[in-house]
PDB file of C-alpha atoms in Angstrom:
ATOM      1  CA  MET A   1      18.538   6.261 -21.054  1.00  0.00           C
ATOM      2  CA  SER A   2      19.318   7.113 -17.402  1.00  0.00           C
ATOM      3  CA  SER A   3      17.074  10.118 -17.577  1.00  0.00           C
ATOM      4  CA  PHE A   4      14.379   7.988 -18.895  1.00  0.00           C
ATOM      5  CA  SER A   5      14.639   5.376 -16.125  1.00  0.00           C
ATOM      6  CA  THR A   6      14.771   8.116 -13.525  1.00  0.00           C
ATOM      7  CA  ARG A   7      11.450   9.603 -14.861  1.00  0.00           C
ATOM      8  CA  ALA A   8       9.821   6.208 -15.034  1.00  0.00           C
ATOM      9  CA  LEU A   9      10.821   5.420 -11.458  1.00  0.00           C
ATOM     10  CA  THR A  10       9.502   8.771 -10.306  1.00  0.00           C
ATOM     11  CA  LEU A  11       6.039   8.376 -12.199  1.00  0.00           C
ATOM     12  CA  LEU A  12       5.777   4.631 -10.888  1.00  0.00           C
ATOM     13  CA  SER A  13       6.601   5.401  -7.404  1.00  0.00           C
ATOM     14  CA  SER A  14       3.862   8.199  -7.506  1.00  0.00           C
ATOM     15  CA  VAL A  15       1.136   6.005  -9.003  1.00  0.00           C
ATOM     16  CA  PHE A  16       1.848   3.079  -6.541  1.00  0.00           C
ATOM     17  CA  GLY A  17       1.932   5.436  -3.540  1.00  0.00           C
ATOM     18  CA  ALA A  18      -1.432   7.042  -4.606  1.00  0.00           C
ATOM     19  CA  CYS A  19      -3.116   3.642  -5.250  1.00  0.00           C
ATOM     20  CA  GLY A  20      -1.890   2.293  -2.082  1.00  0.00           C
ATOM     21  CA  LEU A  21      -2.989   5.378  -0.084  1.00  0.00           C
ATOM     22  CA  LEU A  22      -6.438   5.114  -1.688  1.00  0.00           C
ATOM     23  CA  LEU A  23      -6.885   1.524  -1.286  1.00  0.00           C
ATOM     24  CA  VAL A  24      -5.914   1.336   2.642  1.00  0.00           C
ATOM     25  CA  GLY A  25      -8.120   4.458   3.055  1.00  0.00           C
ATOM     26  CA  VAL A  26     -11.087   2.757   1.374  1.00  0.00           C
ATOM     27  CA  ALA A  27     -10.368  -0.678   3.392  1.00  0.00           C
ATOM     28  CA  VAL A  28     -10.297   1.222   6.928  1.00  0.00           C
ATOM     29  CA  SER A  29     -13.330   3.239   6.372  1.00  0.00           C
ATOM     30  CA  THR A  30     -15.707   0.411   4.973  1.00  0.00           C
ATOM     31  CA  ASP A  31     -17.209  -2.488   6.760  1.00  0.00           C
ATOM     32  CA  TYR A  32     -16.902  -5.499   4.448  1.00  0.00           C
ATOM     33  CA  TRP A  33     -13.763  -7.067   5.824  1.00  0.00           C
ATOM     34  CA  LEU A  34     -15.369 -10.023   7.127  1.00  0.00           C
ATOM     35  CA  LEU A  35     -18.985 -11.789   6.138  1.00  0.00           C
ATOM     36  CA  MET A  36     -20.457 -14.502   8.366  1.00  0.00           C
ATOM     37  CA  GLU A  37     -23.384 -16.640   8.156  1.00  0.00           C
ATOM     38  CA  GLU A  38     -24.876 -19.195  10.509  1.00  0.00           C
ATOM     39  CA  GLY A  39     -28.046 -21.092  10.769  1.00  0.00           C
ATOM     40  CA  ILE A  40     -29.588 -24.675  11.367  1.00  0.00           C
ATOM     41  CA  VAL A  41     -29.822 -27.664   8.880  1.00  0.00           C
ATOM     42  CA  LEU A  42     -33.315 -29.025   8.352  1.00  0.00           C
ATOM     43  CA  GLN A  43     -33.119 -32.791   8.572  1.00  0.00           C
ATOM     44  CA  GLN A  44     -36.184 -33.418   6.597  1.00  0.00           C
ATOM     45  CA  ASN A  45     -35.116 -32.167   3.225  1.00  0.00           C
ATOM     46  CA  GLN A  46     -31.507 -31.304   4.128  1.00  0.00           C
ATOM     47  CA  THR A  47     -32.004 -27.620   3.597  1.00  0.00           C
ATOM     48  CA  THR A  48     -30.466 -24.698   5.588  1.00  0.00           C
ATOM     49  CA  GLU A  49     -32.134 -21.883   7.400  1.00  0.00           C
ATOM     50  CA  VAL A  50     -30.131 -18.739   7.886  1.00  0.00           C
ATOM     51  CA  LYS A  51     -30.509 -17.428  11.600  1.00  0.00           C
ATOM     52  CA  MET A  52     -28.043 -14.616  11.311  1.00  0.00           C
ATOM     53  CA  ALA A  53     -25.967 -13.002   8.533  1.00  0.00           C
ATOM     54  CA  LEU A  54     -23.687 -10.003   9.002  1.00  0.00           C
ATOM     55  CA  HIS A  55     -20.684  -8.151   7.421  1.00  0.00           C
ATOM     56  CA  SER A  56     -18.337  -6.208   9.729  1.00  0.00           C
ATOM     57  CA  GLY A  57     -15.418  -3.832   9.348  1.00  0.00           C
ATOM     58  CA  LEU A  58     -13.070  -2.163  11.831  1.00  0.00           C
ATOM     59  CA  TRP A  59     -15.550   0.213  13.004  1.00  0.00           C
ATOM     60  CA  ARG A  60     -19.008  -1.195  12.381  1.00  0.00           C
ATOM     61  CA  VAL A  61     -21.285  -4.454  12.210  1.00  0.00           C
ATOM     62  CA  CYS A  62     -24.160  -4.490   9.763  1.00  0.00           C
ATOM     63  CA  PHE A  63     -26.794  -7.339   9.941  1.00  0.00           C
ATOM     64  CA  VAL A  64     -28.308  -8.551   6.878  1.00  0.00           C
ATOM     65  CA  ALA A  65     -30.330 -11.380   8.311  1.00  0.00           C
ATOM     66  CA  GLY A  66     -31.894 -12.574  11.627  1.00  0.00           C
ATOM     67  CA  PRO A  67     -33.557 -10.644  14.384  1.00  0.00           C
ATOM     68  CA  GLU A  68     -31.153  -7.716  13.956  1.00  0.00           C
ATOM     69  CA  LYS A  69     -31.727  -7.538  10.198  1.00  0.00           C
ATOM     70  CA  GLY A  70     -31.143  -4.009   8.668  1.00  0.00           C
ATOM     71  CA  ARG A  71     -29.290  -2.733  11.782  1.00  0.00           C
ATOM     72  CA  CYS A  72     -25.770  -1.455  11.987  1.00  0.00           C
ATOM     73  CA  VAL A  73     -24.053  -1.033  15.321  1.00  0.00           C
ATOM     74  CA  ALA A  74     -20.576   0.780  15.953  1.00  0.00           C
ATOM     75  CA  SER A  75     -17.950  -1.564  17.151  1.00  0.00           C
ATOM     76  CA  GLU A  76     -17.446  -0.277  20.806  1.00  0.00           C
ATOM     77  CA  TYR A  77     -14.097  -0.994  22.046  1.00  0.00           C
ATOM     78  CA  PHE A  78     -14.927   0.174  25.810  1.00  0.00           C
ATOM     79  CA  ILE A  79     -18.700  -0.612  25.932  1.00  0.00           C
ATOM     80  CA  GLU A  80     -20.264  -3.748  24.878  1.00  0.00           C
ATOM     81  CA  PRO A  81     -23.013  -3.052  22.333  1.00  0.00           C
ATOM     82  CA  GLU A  82     -26.551  -4.361  23.020  1.00  0.00           C
ATOM     83  CA  ILE A  83     -27.070  -6.737  20.115  1.00  0.00           C
ATOM     84  CA  GLU A  84     -28.561 -10.242  19.893  1.00  0.00           C
ATOM     85  CA  ILE A  85     -25.989 -12.859  18.484  1.00  0.00           C
ATOM     86  CA  THR A  86     -27.000 -16.435  17.790  1.00  0.00           C
ATOM     87  CA  THR A  87     -23.865 -18.114  19.333  1.00  0.00           C
ATOM     88  CA  GLU A  88     -21.003 -17.082  21.627  1.00  0.00           C
ATOM     89  CA  ASN A  89     -18.286 -17.932  19.190  1.00  0.00           C
ATOM     90  CA  THR A  90     -19.541 -15.519  16.790  1.00  0.00           C
ATOM     91  CA  ALA A  91     -19.508 -12.737  19.298  1.00  0.00           C
ATOM     92  CA  ASN A  92     -16.086 -13.743  20.314  1.00  0.00           C
ATOM     93  CA  ILE A  93     -14.963 -13.366  16.647  1.00  0.00           C
ATOM     94  CA  LEU A  94     -16.289  -9.830  16.668  1.00  0.00           C
ATOM     95  CA  LYS A  95     -14.393  -9.095  19.919  1.00  0.00           C
ATOM     96  CA  MET A  96     -10.957 -10.763  18.821  1.00  0.00           C
ATOM     97  CA  VAL A  97     -10.740  -8.906  15.411  1.00  0.00           C
ATOM     98  CA  ARG A  98     -10.593  -5.533  17.426  1.00  0.00           C
ATOM     99  CA  THR A  99      -7.062  -6.306  18.336  1.00  0.00           C
ATOM    100  CA  ALA A 100      -5.821  -5.882  14.776  1.00  0.00           C
ATOM    101  CA  THR A 101      -7.423  -2.405  14.263  1.00  0.00           C
ATOM    102  CA  PRO A 102      -4.497  -0.157  15.412  1.00  0.00           C
ATOM    103  CA  PHE A 103      -2.207  -1.630  12.737  1.00  0.00           C
ATOM    104  CA  PRO A 104      -4.206  -0.387   9.681  1.00  0.00           C
ATOM    105  CA  MET A 105      -4.556   2.906  11.301  1.00  0.00           C
ATOM    106  CA  VAL A 106      -0.736   3.290  11.760  1.00  0.00           C
ATOM    107  CA  SER A 107      -0.336   2.087   8.357  1.00  0.00           C
ATOM    108  CA  LEU A 108      -2.521   4.504   6.915  1.00  0.00           C
ATOM    109  CA  LEU A 109      -0.675   7.383   8.825  1.00  0.00           C
ATOM    110  CA  PHE A 110       2.512   6.200   7.520  1.00  0.00           C
ATOM    111  CA  VAL A 111       1.626   5.897   4.040  1.00  0.00           C
ATOM    112  CA  PHE A 112       0.051   9.410   4.042  1.00  0.00           C
ATOM    113  CA  THR A 113       3.368  10.736   5.510  1.00  0.00           C
ATOM    114  CA  ALA A 114       5.335   8.848   2.917  1.00  0.00           C
ATOM    115  CA  PHE A 115       2.996  10.129   0.008  1.00  0.00           C
ATOM    116  CA  VAL A 116       3.591  13.781   1.044  1.00  0.00           C
ATOM    117  CA  ILE A 117       7.380  13.381   1.454  1.00  0.00           C
ATOM    118  CA  SER A 118       7.602  11.640  -1.910  1.00  0.00           C
ATOM    119  CA  ASN A 119       5.741  14.261  -3.775  1.00  0.00           C
ATOM    120  CA  ILE A 120       8.054  17.061  -2.055  1.00  0.00           C
ATOM    121  CA  GLY A 121      10.975  15.117  -3.259  1.00  0.00           C
ATOM    122  CA  HIS A 122       9.634  14.900  -6.893  1.00  0.00           C
ATOM    123  CA  ILE A 123       8.978  18.588  -6.873  1.00  0.00           C
ATOM    124  CA  ARG A 124      12.458  19.274  -5.481  1.00  0.00           C
ATOM    125  CA  PRO A 125      14.701  16.556  -6.976  1.00  0.00           C
ATOM    126  CA  GLN A 126      17.922  18.143  -5.673  1.00  0.00           C
ATOM    127  CA  ARG A 127      16.915  17.012  -2.184  1.00  0.00           C
ATOM    128  CA  THR A 128      17.787  13.420  -2.857  1.00  0.00           C
ATOM    129  CA  ILE A 129      17.290  12.225   0.760  1.00  0.00           C
ATOM    130  CA  LEU A 130      13.569  12.763   0.556  1.00  0.00           C
ATOM    131  CA  ALA A 131      13.163   9.768  -1.867  1.00  0.00           C
ATOM    132  CA  PHE A 132      14.973   7.495   0.590  1.00  0.00           C
ATOM    133  CA  VAL A 133      12.792   8.900   3.623  1.00  0.00           C
ATOM    134  CA  SER A 134       9.618   8.341   1.717  1.00  0.00           C
ATOM    135  CA  GLY A 135      10.692   4.909   0.774  1.00  0.00           C
ATOM    136  CA  ILE A 136      11.456   3.966   4.281  1.00  0.00           C
ATOM    137  CA  PHE A 137       7.890   5.216   5.451  1.00  0.00           C
ATOM    138  CA  PHE A 138       6.216   3.245   2.400  1.00  0.00           C
ATOM    139  CA  ILE A 139       7.917   0.032   3.649  1.00  0.00           C
ATOM    140  CA  LEU A 140       7.052   0.521   7.206  1.00  0.00           C
ATOM    141  CA  SER A 141       3.380   1.245   6.335  1.00  0.00           C
ATOM    142  CA  GLY A 142       3.246  -2.023   4.363  1.00  0.00           C
ATOM    143  CA  LEU A 143       4.919  -3.955   7.351  1.00  0.00           C
ATOM    144  CA  SER A 144       2.393  -2.450   9.826  1.00  0.00           C
ATOM    145  CA  LEU A 145      -0.551  -3.532   7.633  1.00  0.00           C
ATOM    146  CA  VAL A 146       0.471  -6.973   7.098  1.00  0.00           C
ATOM    147  CA  VAL A 147       1.140  -7.343  10.855  1.00  0.00           C
ATOM    148  CA  GLY A 148      -2.513  -6.222  11.197  1.00  0.00           C
ATOM    149  CA  LEU A 149      -3.776  -8.740   8.431  1.00  0.00           C
ATOM    150  CA  VAL A 150      -2.016 -11.619  10.185  1.00  0.00           C
ATOM    151  CA  LEU A 151      -3.328 -10.770  13.589  1.00  0.00           C
ATOM    152  CA  TYR A 152      -6.877 -10.478  12.040  1.00  0.00           C
ATOM    153  CA  ILE A 153      -6.841 -13.797  10.239  1.00  0.00           C
ATOM    154  CA  SER A 154      -5.217 -15.547  13.254  1.00  0.00           C
ATOM    155  CA  SER A 155      -7.829 -14.381  15.647  1.00  0.00           C
ATOM    156  CA  ILE A 156     -10.642 -15.491  13.442  1.00  0.00           C
ATOM    157  CA  ASN A 157      -9.010 -18.906  12.702  1.00  0.00           C
ATOM    158  CA  ASP A 158      -8.561 -19.570  16.397  1.00  0.00           C
ATOM    159  CA  GLU A 159     -12.263 -18.949  17.170  1.00  0.00           C
ATOM    160  CA  VAL A 160     -13.366 -20.955  14.361  1.00  0.00           C
ATOM    161  CA  MET A 161     -11.148 -23.972  15.376  1.00  0.00           C
ATOM    162  CA  ASN A 162     -12.698 -23.765  18.998  1.00  0.00           C
ATOM    163  CA  ARG A 163     -16.191 -23.723  17.598  1.00  0.00           C
ATOM    164  CA  PRO A 164     -18.080 -26.911  18.731  1.00  0.00           C
ATOM    165  CA  ARG A 165     -19.036 -29.124  15.787  1.00  0.00           C
ATOM    166  CA  GLU A 166     -22.776 -29.950  15.581  1.00  0.00           C
ATOM    167  CA  PRO A 167     -24.387 -31.600  12.452  1.00  0.00           C
ATOM    168  CA  GLU A 168     -27.699 -29.622  12.973  1.00  0.00           C
ATOM    169  CA  GLN A 169     -25.826 -26.260  12.773  1.00  0.00           C
ATOM    170  CA  PHE A 170     -23.770 -24.561  10.080  1.00  0.00           C
ATOM    171  CA  PHE A 171     -21.346 -21.745  10.053  1.00  0.00           C
ATOM    172  CA  HIS A 172     -19.579 -20.103   7.031  1.00  0.00           C
ATOM    173  CA  TYR A 173     -17.505 -16.996   6.657  1.00  0.00           C
ATOM    174  CA  HIS A 174     -15.375 -15.479   3.977  1.00  0.00           C
ATOM    175  CA  TYR A 175     -13.280 -12.157   3.692  1.00  0.00           C
ATOM    176  CA  GLY A 176     -14.857  -9.196   1.879  1.00  0.00           C
ATOM    177  CA  TRP A 177     -13.489  -6.690  -0.564  1.00  0.00           C
ATOM    178  CA  SER A 178     -12.462  -4.503   2.057  1.00  0.00           C
ATOM    179  CA  PHE A 179      -9.966  -7.072   3.241  1.00  0.00           C
ATOM    180  CA  ALA A 180      -8.951  -7.586  -0.556  1.00  0.00           C
ATOM    181  CA  PHE A 181      -8.336  -3.808  -0.888  1.00  0.00           C
ATOM    182  CA  ALA A 182      -6.021  -3.780   2.255  1.00  0.00           C
ATOM    183  CA  ALA A 183      -4.085  -6.769   0.895  1.00  0.00           C
ATOM    184  CA  SER A 184      -3.713  -5.251  -2.333  1.00  0.00           C
ATOM    185  CA  SER A 185      -2.568  -1.866  -0.625  1.00  0.00           C
ATOM    186  CA  PHE A 186       0.306  -3.855   0.931  1.00  0.00           C
ATOM    187  CA  LEU A 187       1.685  -4.855  -2.248  1.00  0.00           C
ATOM    188  CA  LEU A 188       1.446  -1.412  -3.889  1.00  0.00           C
ATOM    189  CA  LYS A 189       3.129   0.292  -0.889  1.00  0.00           C
ATOM    190  CA  GLU A 190       6.008  -2.145  -0.717  1.00  0.00           C
ATOM    191  CA  GLY A 191       6.382  -1.580  -4.462  1.00  0.00           C
ATOM    192  CA  ALA A 192       6.340   2.133  -3.930  1.00  0.00           C
ATOM    193  CA  GLY A 193       8.842   1.893  -1.182  1.00  0.00           C
ATOM    194  CA  VAL A 194      11.341  -0.229  -3.226  1.00  0.00           C
ATOM    195  CA  MET A 195      11.169   1.996  -6.231  1.00  0.00           C
ATOM    196  CA  SER A 196      11.600   5.189  -4.027  1.00  0.00           C
ATOM    197  CA  VAL A 197      14.899   3.761  -2.535  1.00  0.00           C
ATOM    198  CA  TYR A 198      16.130   2.705  -5.903  1.00  0.00           C
ATOM    199  CA  LEU A 199      15.411   6.245  -7.077  1.00  0.00           C
ATOM    200  CA  PHE A 200      17.428   7.695  -4.403  1.00  0.00           C
ATOM    201  CA  MET A 201      20.317   5.464  -5.262  1.00  0.00           C
ATOM    202  CA  LYS A 202      19.987   6.525  -8.917  1.00  0.00           C
ATOM    203  CA  ARG A 203      19.873  10.253  -8.104  1.00  0.00           C
ATOM    204  CA  TYR A 204      22.767  10.008  -5.575  1.00  0.00           C
ATOM    205  CA  ALA A 205      24.950   8.176  -8.259  1.00  0.00           C
ATOM    206  CA  GLU A 206      24.147  10.902 -10.885  1.00  0.00           C
ATOM    207  CA  GLU A 207      25.118  13.658  -8.341  1.00  0.00           C
ATOM    208  CA  GLU A 208      28.400  11.884  -7.620  1.00  0.00           C
ATOM    209  CA  MET A 209      29.074  11.497 -11.524  1.00  0.00           C
ATOM    210  CA  TYR A 210      28.525  15.126 -12.135  1.00  0.00           C
ATOM    211  CA  ARG A 211      30.195  16.505  -9.083  1.00  0.00           C
ATOM    212  CA  PRO A 212      33.715  17.841  -9.957  1.00  0.00           C
ATOM    213  CA  HIS A 213      36.623  16.372  -8.183  1.00  0.00           C
ATOM    214  CA  PRO A 214      37.835  18.282  -4.986  1.00  0.00           C
ATOM    215  CA  ALA A 215      41.356  18.461  -6.487  1.00  0.00           C
ATOM    216  CA  LEU A 216      40.076  20.922  -9.084  1.00  0.00           C
ATOM    217  CA  TYR A 217      39.344  23.403  -6.409  1.00  0.00           C
ATOM    218  CA  ARG A 218      42.933  23.535  -5.173  1.00  0.00           C
ATOM    219  CA  PRO A 219      45.279  26.182  -6.536  1.00  0.00           C
ATOM    220  CA  ARG A 220      48.543  24.604  -7.737  1.00  0.00           C
ATOM    221  CA  LEU A 221      51.097  27.318  -6.759  1.00  0.00           C
ATOM    222  CA  SER A 222      54.735  26.835  -7.905  1.00  0.00           C
ATOM    223  CA  GLU A 223      57.521  27.594  -5.483  1.00  0.00           C
ATOM    224  CA  CYS A 224      59.306  30.017  -7.795  1.00  0.00           C
ATOM    225  CA  SER A 225      56.414  32.458  -8.631  1.00  0.00           C
ATOM    226  CA  ASP A 226      53.751  34.234  -6.600  1.00  0.00           C
ATOM    227  CA  TYR A 227      51.566  34.990  -9.610  1.00  0.00           C
ATOM    228  CA  SER A 228      50.906  31.273 -10.565  1.00  0.00           C
ATOM    229  CA  GLY A 229      47.531  31.132  -8.433  1.00  0.00           C
ATOM    230  CA  GLN A 230      46.320  34.367  -9.966  1.00  0.00           C
ATOM    231  CA  TYR A 231      44.060  32.598 -12.466  1.00  0.00           C
ATOM    232  CA  LEU A 232      43.668  29.320 -10.663  1.00  0.00           C
ATOM    233  CA  HIS A 233      42.195  31.001  -7.579  1.00  0.00           C
ATOM    234  CA  PRO A 234      41.322  34.642  -7.993  1.00  0.00           C
ATOM    235  CA  ASP A 235      39.381  34.928  -4.713  1.00  0.00           C
ATOM    236  CA  SER A 236      42.673  34.526  -2.686  1.00  0.00           C
ATOM    237  CA  TRP A 237      44.499  37.067  -4.749  1.00  0.00           C
ATOM    238  CA  PRO A 238      46.794  38.886  -4.136  1.00  0.00           C
ATOM    239  CA  PRO A 239      48.831  36.554  -1.925  1.00  0.00           C
ATOM    240  CA  PRO A 240      49.718  37.754   1.680  1.00  0.00           C
ATOM    241  CA  GLN A 241      53.089  39.513   1.941  1.00  0.00           C
ATOM    242  CA  ARG A 242      55.648  37.305   3.671  1.00  0.00           C
ATOM    243  CA  GLY A 243      58.213  38.684   5.975  1.00  0.00           C
ATOM    244  CA  ARG A 244      61.720  39.448   4.808  1.00  0.00           C
ATOM    245  CA  SER A 245      64.786  38.110   6.383  1.00  0.00           C
ATOM    246  CA  GLY A 246      67.829  40.088   7.664  1.00  0.00           C
ATOM    247  CA  SER A 247      69.953  38.938   4.609  1.00  0.00           C
ATOM    248  CA  GLU A 248      67.433  40.405   2.221  1.00  0.00           C
ATOM    249  CA  VAL A 249      67.347  43.711   3.861  1.00  0.00           C
ATOM    250  CA  SER A 250      71.074  44.020   4.043  1.00  0.00           C
ATOM    251  CA  SER A 251      71.488  43.070   0.487  1.00  0.00           C
ATOM    252  CA  ASP A 252      69.025  45.673  -0.588  1.00  0.00           C
ATOM    253  CA  ILE A 253      70.805  48.342   1.470  1.00  0.00           C
ATOM    254  CA  SER A 254      74.121  47.414  -0.126  1.00  0.00           C
ATOM    255  CA  ILE A 255      72.507  47.744  -3.683  1.00  0.00           C
ATOM    256  CA  GLN A 256      71.270  51.100  -2.948  1.00  0.00           C
ATOM    257  CA  LEU A 257      74.716  52.306  -1.667  1.00  0.00           C
ATOM    258  CA  ASN A 258      76.475  51.048  -4.836  1.00  0.00           C
ATOM    259  CA  GLN A 259      73.834  52.801  -6.972  1.00  0.00           C
ATOM    260  CA  THR A 260      73.935  56.208  -5.230  1.00  0.00           C
ATOM    261  CA  PRO A 261      76.537  58.451  -6.749  1.00  0.00           C
ATOM    262  CA  LEU A 262      79.093  60.071  -4.709  1.00  0.00           C
ATOM    263  CA  PRO A 263      79.181  64.077  -4.294  1.00  0.00           C
ATOM    264  CA  PRO A 264      81.732  65.887  -6.250  1.00  0.00           C
ATOM    265  CA  LEU A 265      84.751  66.931  -4.376  1.00  0.00           C
ATOM    266  CA  PRO A 266      85.076  70.762  -3.541  1.00  0.00           C
ATOM    267  CA  LYS A 267      87.682  72.754  -5.675  1.00  0.00           C
ATOM    268  CA  SER A 268      90.648  74.400  -3.949  1.00  0.00           C
ATOM    269  CA  ALA A 269      91.071  78.013  -4.181  1.00  0.00           C
ATOM    270  CA  PRO A 270      94.236  79.364  -6.367  1.00  0.00           C
TER     271      PRO A 270
END
């Protein structure tokens, strides 16, 4: 059962990480984060006439109605583009959303790093620490993305709240599928991060379970025999020779003298 849960966590973390990387990559590279439409209200028949409609992303603004219809302009971060926009508030919205651009880019970098480290950890599961590192990068990627999304929403709301209310004009906006992809990527990356950290905890617990106790490596030598460690720790065999005391040397000499036979006495001449 433990092996099955480990494999399930490995598979799910890989799938969640891959989907999170794919979604945030698509979101960053497309220009359907925000869709805006503005125009005038005709008082005769209470109908609306669209003066400008556009959809924008992090890098480009495309016009679908108005004098700039069919034109796509890159979002210049240092040089103002030469485009005709109906109201100043709409231009301010396009300027303010640029403050949120670095955070999705950092999130994309983090999730790519996490995905690579996670796959290396799956190929070499004995390197348990890689699962923990990839989980941290997944979580950091999700946090960076959610900070960018909050800044993106707050900058739009601030400009919409400051927009003058005029009965003869209308303004509508909503978030597109690129924004939805980014929000979905946040959930997937956080899920992948939590599962990677939990996978690290399970692998570490399994290593500790099957690791022999350190006491098994210690040779238990008795005080009365030098040969008791021969089979417990053969690498350290034979044991080092210990020095002999003076009493042991003198007793050996006395034993040798006692065991040596005396020479026969010479016979006297008759």
